[in-house]
Short mmCIF file of C-alpha atoms and ligand atoms in Angstrom, two decimals:
data_model
loop_
_atom_site.label_atom_id
_atom_site.label_comp_id
_atom_site.label_asym_id
_atom_site.label_seq_id
_atom_site.Cartn_x
_atom_site.Cartn_y
_atom_site.Cartn_z
CA MET A 1 -51.71 -78.20 75.61
CA ALA A 2 -50.89 -75.73 78.42
CA GLY A 3 -52.18 -75.55 82.01
CA THR A 4 -52.72 -71.85 81.54
CA GLU A 5 -55.35 -72.40 78.86
CA ARG A 6 -58.47 -70.62 79.50
CA PRO A 7 -61.17 -72.89 81.08
CA TRP A 8 -63.53 -74.46 78.52
CA ASP A 9 -67.19 -74.36 79.33
CA VAL A 10 -67.55 -77.97 78.62
CA ALA A 11 -65.00 -80.83 78.35
CA VAL A 12 -66.35 -83.92 76.81
CA LEU A 13 -64.11 -87.02 77.82
CA GLY A 14 -64.60 -89.54 74.81
CA ALA A 15 -65.27 -89.00 71.15
CA GLY A 16 -67.70 -92.14 70.88
CA ALA A 17 -71.27 -92.21 70.10
CA ALA A 18 -72.52 -90.56 73.43
CA GLY A 19 -69.75 -87.89 73.64
CA LEU A 20 -69.74 -86.68 70.17
CA MET A 21 -73.67 -86.25 70.35
CA ALA A 22 -73.40 -84.30 73.76
CA ALA A 23 -70.57 -82.17 72.15
CA ALA A 24 -72.62 -81.16 69.22
CA VAL A 25 -75.73 -80.42 71.42
CA ALA A 26 -73.70 -78.17 74.08
CA GLY A 27 -71.81 -76.49 71.39
CA ARG A 28 -75.06 -75.59 69.62
CA ARG A 29 -76.29 -73.88 72.77
CA GLY A 30 -73.26 -71.53 72.72
CA ALA A 31 -70.89 -73.32 75.09
CA SER A 32 -67.29 -73.44 74.28
CA VAL A 33 -66.66 -77.33 74.05
CA LEU A 34 -63.40 -79.42 73.86
CA VAL A 35 -63.60 -83.14 73.15
CA LEU A 36 -60.78 -85.31 74.09
CA ASP A 37 -60.06 -88.97 73.23
CA HIS A 38 -57.04 -91.21 73.40
CA ALA A 39 -57.65 -93.04 70.27
CA ALA A 40 -56.22 -91.99 66.92
CA GLU A 41 -59.72 -91.70 65.34
CA ALA A 42 -63.20 -90.91 66.63
CA GLY A 43 -66.03 -93.22 66.84
CA ARG A 44 -63.97 -96.56 66.44
CA LYS A 45 -66.83 -98.58 67.83
CA ILE A 46 -69.39 -97.08 65.60
CA LEU A 47 -67.18 -97.76 62.53
CA ILE A 48 -67.16 -101.47 63.26
CA SER A 49 -70.78 -101.60 64.49
CA GLY A 50 -73.63 -103.77 62.82
CA GLY A 51 -71.01 -105.57 60.74
CA GLY A 52 -69.86 -102.24 59.22
CA ARG A 53 -73.24 -100.85 58.62
CA CYS A 54 -74.14 -99.55 61.94
CA ASN A 55 -77.46 -100.48 63.50
CA PHE A 56 -77.96 -96.80 64.61
CA THR A 57 -81.37 -97.12 66.39
CA HIS A 58 -84.43 -99.38 67.16
CA LEU A 59 -87.69 -97.48 66.62
CA ASP A 60 -89.27 -99.34 69.72
CA ALA A 61 -86.58 -98.03 72.13
CA GLY A 62 -88.83 -97.98 75.17
CA PRO A 63 -87.09 -98.27 78.69
CA GLU A 64 -88.23 -102.01 78.96
CA ARG A 65 -85.77 -102.85 76.21
CA PHE A 66 -83.02 -101.73 78.64
CA LEU A 67 -81.44 -103.34 81.67
CA SER A 68 -80.91 -101.11 84.75
CA ARG A 69 -81.26 -101.43 88.57
CA ASN A 70 -83.72 -98.57 88.04
CA PRO A 71 -85.97 -99.73 85.16
CA HIS A 72 -87.43 -96.29 84.81
CA PHE A 73 -84.26 -94.25 84.86
CA ALA A 74 -83.77 -94.30 81.03
CA ARG A 75 -87.33 -93.10 80.42
CA SER A 76 -87.03 -89.39 80.55
CA ALA A 77 -83.86 -89.23 78.07
CA LEU A 78 -85.45 -91.62 75.75
CA ALA A 79 -88.43 -89.46 75.56
CA ARG A 80 -86.72 -86.24 75.16
CA TYR A 81 -84.61 -87.63 72.20
CA THR A 82 -86.26 -90.38 70.45
CA PRO A 83 -85.21 -92.81 67.74
CA ARG A 84 -87.26 -90.73 65.28
CA ASP A 85 -85.12 -87.73 66.24
CA PHE A 86 -82.01 -89.55 65.42
CA LEU A 87 -83.64 -90.59 62.17
CA ALA A 88 -84.23 -87.21 61.12
CA LEU A 89 -80.55 -86.40 61.82
CA VAL A 90 -79.60 -89.24 59.50
CA GLU A 91 -81.81 -88.29 56.72
CA LYS A 92 -80.74 -84.42 57.08
CA HIS A 93 -77.23 -85.83 56.27
CA ARG A 94 -78.57 -87.86 53.32
CA ILE A 95 -77.61 -91.19 54.76
CA ALA A 96 -79.36 -93.92 53.13
CA TRP A 97 -80.84 -96.52 55.63
CA HIS A 98 -82.85 -99.50 55.67
CA GLU A 99 -85.11 -101.64 58.34
CA LYS A 100 -83.47 -105.19 58.84
CA THR A 101 -85.99 -106.51 61.08
CA PRO A 102 -89.10 -104.42 62.27
CA GLY A 103 -87.72 -101.15 63.82
CA GLN A 104 -84.00 -102.13 63.59
CA LEU A 105 -82.36 -99.37 61.36
CA PHE A 106 -78.99 -99.76 59.52
CA CYS A 107 -76.92 -97.51 56.98
CA ASP A 108 -77.20 -98.90 53.48
CA GLU A 109 -73.69 -98.05 52.93
CA SER A 110 -70.95 -97.61 55.54
CA ALA A 111 -71.05 -97.04 59.34
CA ARG A 112 -68.46 -94.36 58.60
CA ARG A 113 -71.50 -91.96 57.54
CA ILE A 114 -72.60 -92.09 61.03
CA VAL A 115 -69.22 -90.97 62.40
CA THR A 116 -69.08 -88.19 59.65
CA LEU A 117 -72.51 -87.20 60.74
CA LEU A 118 -71.53 -86.70 64.32
CA LEU A 119 -68.02 -85.13 63.44
CA ASP A 120 -69.95 -82.81 61.13
CA GLU A 121 -72.54 -81.78 63.77
CA ALA A 122 -69.86 -81.28 66.43
CA GLN A 123 -67.81 -79.21 64.13
CA ALA A 124 -70.96 -77.06 62.92
CA ALA A 125 -71.48 -76.34 66.69
CA GLY A 126 -68.06 -75.26 67.24
CA ALA A 127 -66.64 -78.23 69.30
CA ALA A 128 -63.05 -78.53 69.20
CA LEU A 129 -61.73 -82.16 68.92
CA ARG A 130 -58.18 -83.30 70.01
CA LEU A 131 -57.26 -87.08 69.48
CA ARG A 132 -54.37 -88.97 70.84
CA VAL A 133 -54.99 -87.34 74.49
CA ARG A 134 -55.56 -89.75 77.24
CA VAL A 135 -57.28 -88.33 80.31
CA ASN A 136 -55.52 -89.77 83.47
CA ASP A 137 -57.24 -88.06 86.09
CA ILE A 138 -59.83 -85.16 87.11
CA GLU A 139 -59.34 -82.95 89.99
CA LYS A 140 -62.02 -80.61 91.19
CA GLY A 141 -61.27 -76.98 92.37
CA GLU A 142 -62.86 -73.94 91.29
CA ALA A 143 -63.08 -75.52 87.74
CA PHE A 144 -62.38 -79.14 86.75
CA ARG A 145 -58.74 -79.72 85.98
CA LEU A 146 -58.42 -82.91 83.70
CA VAL A 147 -54.82 -84.17 83.87
CA THR A 148 -53.83 -85.72 80.59
CA ASP A 149 -50.72 -87.07 79.12
CA HIS A 150 -50.39 -83.78 77.10
CA GLY A 151 -50.80 -81.38 80.09
CA ASP A 152 -53.55 -80.05 82.05
CA VAL A 153 -56.97 -78.69 80.89
CA LEU A 154 -59.45 -76.68 82.64
CA ALA A 155 -63.25 -76.90 82.18
CA ARG A 156 -66.40 -75.62 84.09
CA ARG A 157 -68.13 -78.61 83.31
CA VAL A 158 -67.21 -82.13 82.47
CA ILE A 159 -69.08 -84.91 80.54
CA LEU A 160 -67.59 -88.48 81.30
CA ALA A 161 -68.39 -90.35 77.92
CA THR A 162 -65.35 -92.80 78.06
CA GLY A 163 -67.83 -95.80 77.77
CA GLY A 164 -67.58 -99.22 79.34
CA LEU A 165 -65.10 -102.01 79.49
CA ALA A 166 -66.07 -103.99 76.34
CA VAL A 167 -63.36 -104.74 73.81
CA PRO A 168 -60.19 -103.24 75.20
CA LYS A 169 -58.49 -103.46 71.90
CA LEU A 170 -60.98 -100.70 70.55
CA GLY A 171 -59.72 -98.41 73.41
CA ALA A 172 -62.22 -99.55 76.21
CA THR A 173 -60.77 -98.39 79.70
CA ASP A 174 -62.19 -98.21 83.23
CA PHE A 175 -61.58 -94.57 83.32
CA ALA A 176 -65.40 -93.59 83.89
CA LEU A 177 -65.81 -96.20 86.58
CA ARG A 178 -62.71 -95.12 88.35
CA MET A 179 -63.62 -91.27 88.19
CA ALA A 180 -67.12 -92.12 89.55
CA GLN A 181 -65.64 -93.86 92.30
CA ARG A 182 -63.25 -91.28 92.97
CA PHE A 183 -66.14 -88.64 93.24
CA GLY A 184 -67.99 -90.83 95.69
CA MET A 185 -70.72 -92.22 93.11
CA ARG A 186 -71.81 -95.79 93.57
CA LEU A 187 -71.20 -98.51 90.91
CA VAL A 188 -73.40 -101.47 89.92
CA PRO A 189 -70.98 -104.36 89.37
CA PRO A 190 -70.04 -104.37 85.78
CA ALA A 191 -69.77 -107.50 83.49
CA PRO A 192 -69.71 -108.40 80.00
CA ALA A 193 -73.12 -108.43 78.25
CA LEU A 194 -74.32 -109.29 74.86
CA VAL A 195 -71.54 -111.93 74.90
CA PRO A 196 -71.21 -115.54 73.95
CA LEU A 197 -71.31 -118.08 76.44
CA THR A 198 -68.71 -120.85 77.03
CA LEU A 199 -69.69 -124.46 78.16
CA THR A 200 -68.31 -126.73 80.55
CA SER A 201 -68.08 -129.39 77.99
CA PRO A 202 -68.14 -127.69 74.50
CA ALA A 203 -68.76 -129.74 71.45
CA PRO A 204 -66.26 -128.33 69.07
CA ASP A 205 -67.40 -130.79 66.39
CA LEU A 206 -70.73 -128.99 66.43
CA ALA A 207 -69.13 -125.49 65.88
CA GLY A 208 -70.81 -123.68 62.99
CA VAL A 209 -74.32 -125.55 63.63
CA ALA A 210 -76.97 -122.75 63.77
CA LEU A 211 -80.82 -123.06 64.51
CA PRO A 212 -83.59 -121.18 65.77
CA VAL A 213 -84.10 -121.37 69.44
CA ALA A 214 -86.06 -119.80 72.27
CA ALA A 215 -83.58 -118.99 74.91
CA ARG A 216 -85.21 -118.44 78.43
CA ILE A 217 -84.06 -117.35 82.02
CA GLY A 218 -87.12 -116.87 84.28
CA LYS A 219 -89.68 -114.95 82.71
CA THR A 220 -87.20 -113.42 80.02
CA VAL A 221 -87.23 -115.31 76.59
CA PHE A 222 -85.61 -114.53 73.30
CA SER A 223 -86.49 -116.29 70.15
CA ASP A 224 -83.82 -116.11 67.63
CA ALA A 225 -80.88 -117.78 66.21
CA MET A 226 -78.22 -119.74 68.12
CA VAL A 227 -75.02 -121.03 66.76
CA PHE A 228 -72.45 -123.50 68.42
CA THR A 229 -68.98 -122.19 68.60
CA HIS A 230 -65.78 -124.04 69.37
CA ARG A 231 -66.04 -123.00 73.28
CA GLY A 232 -69.88 -122.78 73.53
CA ILE A 233 -72.78 -121.01 72.09
CA SER A 234 -73.29 -117.49 70.51
CA GLY A 235 -75.82 -115.97 68.04
CA PRO A 236 -78.37 -113.45 68.64
CA ALA A 237 -80.71 -115.47 70.93
CA ILE A 238 -77.66 -116.22 73.17
CA LEU A 239 -76.00 -112.75 73.18
CA GLN A 240 -79.41 -111.21 74.30
CA ILE A 241 -80.17 -113.64 77.02
CA SER A 242 -76.44 -113.36 78.29
CA SER A 243 -77.28 -109.85 79.64
CA TYR A 244 -79.78 -111.54 82.10
CA ARG A 245 -77.58 -114.21 83.67
CA SER A 246 -76.75 -114.00 87.32
CA GLY A 247 -74.78 -116.30 89.41
CA ASP A 248 -77.70 -117.05 91.90
CA GLY A 249 -80.67 -116.45 89.53
CA PRO A 250 -82.60 -119.25 87.56
CA PRO A 251 -80.61 -121.28 84.93
CA LEU A 252 -80.60 -120.51 81.20
CA GLU A 253 -82.85 -123.08 79.25
CA LEU A 254 -82.97 -123.53 75.39
CA ASP A 255 -85.95 -124.67 73.40
CA LEU A 256 -84.34 -126.25 70.29
CA LEU A 257 -87.75 -126.85 68.81
CA PRO A 258 -89.54 -123.45 69.46
CA GLY A 259 -92.99 -122.88 68.76
CA MET A 260 -93.99 -126.66 69.14
CA SER A 261 -94.54 -129.44 71.67
CA ALA A 262 -91.44 -131.58 71.17
CA GLU A 263 -93.04 -134.49 72.80
CA ALA A 264 -96.42 -134.18 70.79
CA GLU A 265 -94.57 -133.88 67.64
CA MET A 266 -92.16 -136.91 68.54
CA ARG A 267 -95.17 -139.09 69.44
CA ARG A 268 -96.72 -138.23 65.96
CA ILE A 269 -93.68 -139.44 64.07
CA LYS A 270 -93.51 -142.38 66.18
CA GLN A 271 -97.05 -143.18 65.15
CA ALA A 272 -96.83 -141.97 61.62
CA ARG A 273 -93.53 -143.87 60.84
CA PRO A 274 -93.33 -146.84 63.25
CA ARG A 275 -90.48 -148.59 61.07
CA ALA A 276 -88.14 -145.49 61.03
CA GLY A 277 -85.05 -145.13 63.26
CA ALA A 278 -84.54 -142.78 66.08
CA ALA A 279 -83.10 -140.10 64.07
CA ALA A 280 -86.53 -139.38 62.60
CA LEU A 281 -87.44 -137.99 65.83
CA LEU A 282 -85.04 -135.02 65.50
CA GLU A 283 -85.60 -134.21 61.92
CA GLY A 284 -86.85 -130.70 62.96
CA ILE A 285 -83.18 -129.72 63.98
CA PRO A 286 -79.78 -129.73 62.14
CA GLN A 287 -78.65 -133.28 61.37
CA ARG A 288 -75.29 -132.76 63.17
CA LEU A 289 -76.91 -131.73 66.39
CA GLY A 290 -79.58 -134.24 66.00
CA ARG A 291 -77.11 -137.09 65.57
CA ALA A 292 -75.03 -135.73 68.68
CA ILE A 293 -78.34 -135.65 70.95
CA THR A 294 -79.61 -139.23 69.78
CA ALA A 295 -76.01 -140.46 70.45
CA GLU A 296 -76.27 -138.99 74.20
CA MET A 297 -79.98 -139.68 74.94
CA LEU A 298 -80.44 -143.17 73.18
CA PRO A 299 -76.93 -144.63 72.80
CA ASP A 300 -78.26 -148.14 72.76
CA PHE A 301 -81.35 -147.88 70.71
CA THR A 302 -81.00 -149.44 67.15
CA ASP A 303 -84.60 -150.67 66.91
CA HIS A 304 -87.62 -149.35 65.03
CA LEU A 305 -89.62 -146.33 66.59
CA ALA A 306 -92.49 -148.53 67.23
CA ASN A 307 -90.43 -150.13 70.06
CA LEU A 308 -89.28 -147.05 71.72
CA PRO A 309 -90.98 -146.46 74.98
CA ASP A 310 -92.87 -143.34 75.41
CA ARG A 311 -90.91 -142.42 78.56
CA ARG A 312 -87.65 -142.36 76.69
CA ILE A 313 -89.43 -140.20 73.99
CA ALA A 314 -90.43 -137.98 76.82
CA ALA A 315 -86.94 -137.61 78.20
CA LEU A 316 -85.76 -136.97 74.82
CA ALA A 317 -88.24 -134.26 74.30
CA ARG A 318 -87.28 -132.55 77.56
CA ARG A 319 -83.65 -132.56 76.41
CA VAL A 320 -84.58 -130.84 73.19
CA SER A 321 -87.26 -128.44 74.48
CA ALA A 322 -85.50 -127.50 77.79
CA TRP A 323 -81.92 -128.00 77.49
CA SER A 324 -80.13 -126.47 80.53
CA PRO A 325 -76.40 -126.52 79.22
CA ASP A 326 -73.73 -126.25 82.00
CA ILE A 327 -72.31 -122.84 81.39
CA SER A 328 -68.62 -122.26 82.49
CA GLY A 329 -68.66 -118.56 81.87
CA THR A 330 -68.48 -116.12 79.01
CA GLU A 331 -66.14 -115.01 76.37
CA GLY A 332 -65.50 -112.02 78.52
CA TYR A 333 -64.74 -108.28 77.67
CA ALA A 334 -62.82 -109.19 74.44
CA LYS A 335 -66.00 -110.53 72.59
CA ALA A 336 -68.66 -108.63 74.45
CA GLU A 337 -70.76 -106.19 72.59
CA VAL A 338 -71.10 -103.96 75.82
CA MET A 339 -70.47 -103.74 79.55
CA ARG A 340 -73.68 -104.05 81.86
CA GLY A 341 -73.58 -102.17 85.14
CA GLY A 342 -71.59 -99.25 85.52
CA ILE A 343 -72.31 -95.99 87.26
CA ASP A 344 -75.30 -96.32 89.65
CA THR A 345 -78.29 -94.36 88.29
CA ARG A 346 -79.06 -93.24 91.94
CA ASP A 347 -76.26 -90.95 91.81
CA LEU A 348 -77.25 -89.12 88.35
CA SER A 349 -80.08 -87.01 87.47
CA SER A 350 -82.19 -88.68 84.71
CA GLN A 351 -83.19 -85.37 83.41
CA THR A 352 -79.74 -84.20 82.77
CA MET A 353 -77.32 -87.04 83.63
CA GLU A 354 -75.49 -84.58 86.11
CA SER A 355 -73.96 -86.41 89.14
CA ARG A 356 -76.34 -85.66 92.19
CA LEU A 357 -73.10 -85.46 94.32
CA VAL A 358 -70.54 -83.26 92.07
CA PRO A 359 -72.19 -80.47 90.53
CA GLY A 360 -70.97 -79.92 86.97
CA LEU A 361 -69.91 -83.60 86.40
CA TYR A 362 -71.91 -85.62 83.80
CA ALA A 363 -71.87 -89.14 82.89
CA ILE A 364 -73.49 -90.60 79.66
CA GLY A 365 -73.41 -93.65 77.51
CA GLU A 366 -72.43 -97.03 78.20
CA ALA A 367 -70.43 -96.09 81.33
CA VAL A 368 -73.81 -95.55 83.10
CA ASP A 369 -75.91 -98.62 84.48
CA VAL A 370 -78.21 -98.82 81.33
CA THR A 371 -77.62 -101.72 79.10
CA GLY A 372 -79.68 -102.05 75.80
CA TRP A 373 -80.79 -105.19 73.99
CA LEU A 374 -79.00 -106.22 70.98
CA GLY A 375 -80.75 -104.32 67.97
CA GLY A 376 -79.73 -100.63 67.99
CA TYR A 377 -80.79 -99.91 71.46
CA ASN A 378 -77.37 -99.06 72.75
CA PHE A 379 -76.71 -96.22 70.26
CA GLN A 380 -80.10 -94.86 70.99
CA TRP A 381 -79.15 -94.72 74.72
CA ALA A 382 -75.79 -92.93 73.48
CA TRP A 383 -77.69 -90.45 71.52
CA SER A 384 -80.52 -89.84 74.06
CA SER A 385 -78.16 -89.70 77.17
CA GLY A 386 -75.82 -87.32 75.25
CA TYR A 387 -78.41 -85.06 74.04
CA VAL A 388 -79.88 -84.38 77.58
CA ALA A 389 -76.34 -83.98 78.97
CA GLY A 390 -75.54 -81.55 76.07
CA ILE A 391 -78.43 -79.56 76.92
CA GLY A 392 -77.93 -79.72 80.71
CA ALA A 393 -74.31 -78.70 80.46
P1 LIG B 1 -67.68 -95.58 73.17
O1 LIG B 1 -66.97 -96.76 73.65
O2 LIG B 1 -68.26 -95.66 71.92
O3 LIG B 1 -66.81 -94.48 73.38
C1 LIG B 1 -65.91 -94.02 74.44
C2 LIG B 1 -64.67 -93.30 73.99
O4 LIG B 1 -63.90 -93.08 75.05
C3 LIG B 1 -63.69 -94.03 72.95
O5 LIG B 1 -63.42 -93.42 71.76
C4 LIG B 1 -62.39 -94.35 73.72
O6 LIG B 1 -61.32 -94.20 72.98
C5 LIG B 1 -62.45 -93.15 74.72
N1 LIG B 1 -61.75 -93.40 75.94
C6 LIG B 1 -61.79 -94.34 76.85
N2 LIG B 1 -60.99 -94.20 77.98
C7 LIG B 1 -60.42 -92.72 77.64
C8 LIG B 1 -59.51 -91.98 78.35
N3 LIG B 1 -58.91 -92.49 79.63
N4 LIG B 1 -59.13 -90.89 77.79
C9 LIG B 1 -59.55 -90.38 76.69
N5 LIG B 1 -60.30 -91.18 76.00
C10 LIG B 1 -60.83 -92.22 76.34
N6 LIG B 1 -74.73 -100.95 69.68
C11 LIG B 1 -75.76 -100.50 68.77
O7 LIG B 1 -76.71 -99.94 69.21
N7 LIG B 1 -75.82 -101.07 67.48
C12 LIG B 1 -74.86 -101.78 66.85
O8 LIG B 1 -74.86 -102.16 65.86
C13 LIG B 1 -73.73 -102.09 67.68
N8 LIG B 1 -72.67 -102.94 67.26
C14 LIG B 1 -71.74 -103.40 68.02
C15 LIG B 1 -70.53 -104.02 67.57
C16 LIG B 1 -69.37 -104.34 68.25
C17 LIG B 1 -68.52 -105.14 67.65
C18 LIG B 1 -69.47 -103.52 69.59
C19 LIG B 1 -68.12 -103.60 70.55
C20 LIG B 1 -70.38 -102.65 70.21
C21 LIG B 1 -71.43 -102.51 69.27
N9 LIG B 1 -72.59 -101.80 69.82
C22 LIG B 1 -73.51 -101.60 68.99
C23 LIG B 1 -72.47 -101.06 71.13
C24 LIG B 1 -72.05 -99.67 71.03
O9 LIG B 1 -71.08 -99.49 70.13
C25 LIG B 1 -71.83 -98.91 72.39
O10 LIG B 1 -72.82 -99.26 73.24
C26 LIG B 1 -71.68 -97.50 72.08
O11 LIG B 1 -70.56 -97.38 71.18
C27 LIG B 1 -71.34 -96.67 73.53
O12 LIG B 1 -71.03 -95.61 73.17
P2 LIG B 1 -70.24 -94.65 74.48
O13 LIG B 1 -69.99 -93.23 73.68
O14 LIG B 1 -70.86 -94.67 75.67
O15 LIG B 1 -68.70 -95.22 74.28
#
């Protein structure tokens, strides 16, 4: 790659979900497009997503399913390129799909089909792809000069699609954040999201125990499965609520018997089975967990339920229906599905994703402060933001 190369109309940095979508759209509109990625293969996160089947969208991907300092920012892009638009593309490529939970769409076969779809679309649009090229810097002159480990590349417009910090072993870097700052854009502090939590006093003997819970922080509640890990707690309910944790916000509260009043249920059991032991009160939750909770809350009680005072039942019910575990942190970027925070949307156009400070520079995908729930929302954001930037550039 020589520095004397003609300037490309559009350089897309990052051959992930957002970058490949942007490249295909920009190419189809007649721009000369070059995509650069330091990985040996495009779309590595897509390949392992959704357990290898890629949960490629969610049909109910409204802005309320995303976290951002500006909850309205995603609205425009999501409306201009909807989950149905991506589904139409999936069907055009004859990729079989299924709906796992209402609105949550997966490939029947391999996630590789989605990568192939994107590469085919980008190629049909005339976009060039160069892998194993690390972009180290961007300089702005008359055109943008991309400083790579294979020489310089010139481009009139640049789309930053190098993603967030989640899962460095899959090629994640801080490049987008670094470049945004270098060009004066603000950052919302990044943090791991959709990430397992670690507990101050983990219970390794409970590892593997799974149960349905309602996980609540303030007014936000997710009712789904939770699983104990060696260091803490995980599972969809925990990954979802992890995105809502903040240092000074309300604590996490877990209801281990969701959908019922634990205290009313325990009093009913006491009345119906007065000669049973305390374990009968926790028959609604997995046995190993039930035993651990009774050992913690009623260590000295070996009598019949009839002799268990109601105030102790009330305390046990609170432990079960409003458990606030002592959280020491998260499993970090190594285990996070995404990064929250990122490039502050105040410095981007919601119509085109172009920087308000640097004309010709765009940012899309996970690098931007728009973070979806678990369930296909993050890919939909990649497709929608990639689409509008592809049109805009
Ligand atoms: P993405 O990370 O996909 O792409 C960025 C690209 O930039 C990478 O190819 C990287 O190599 C490249 N790059 C970085 N720095 C560079 C540099 N300096 N020079 C050159 N190239 C550089 N979401 C969802 O909706 N459904 C799902 O099923 C899943 N499943 C899932 C599983 C797992 C294990 C993870 C970790 C994540 C998911 N996600 C998901 C989240 C989803 O993968 C994620 O939100 C998108 O891939 C983000 O797309 P981007 O294109 O923004 O970044």
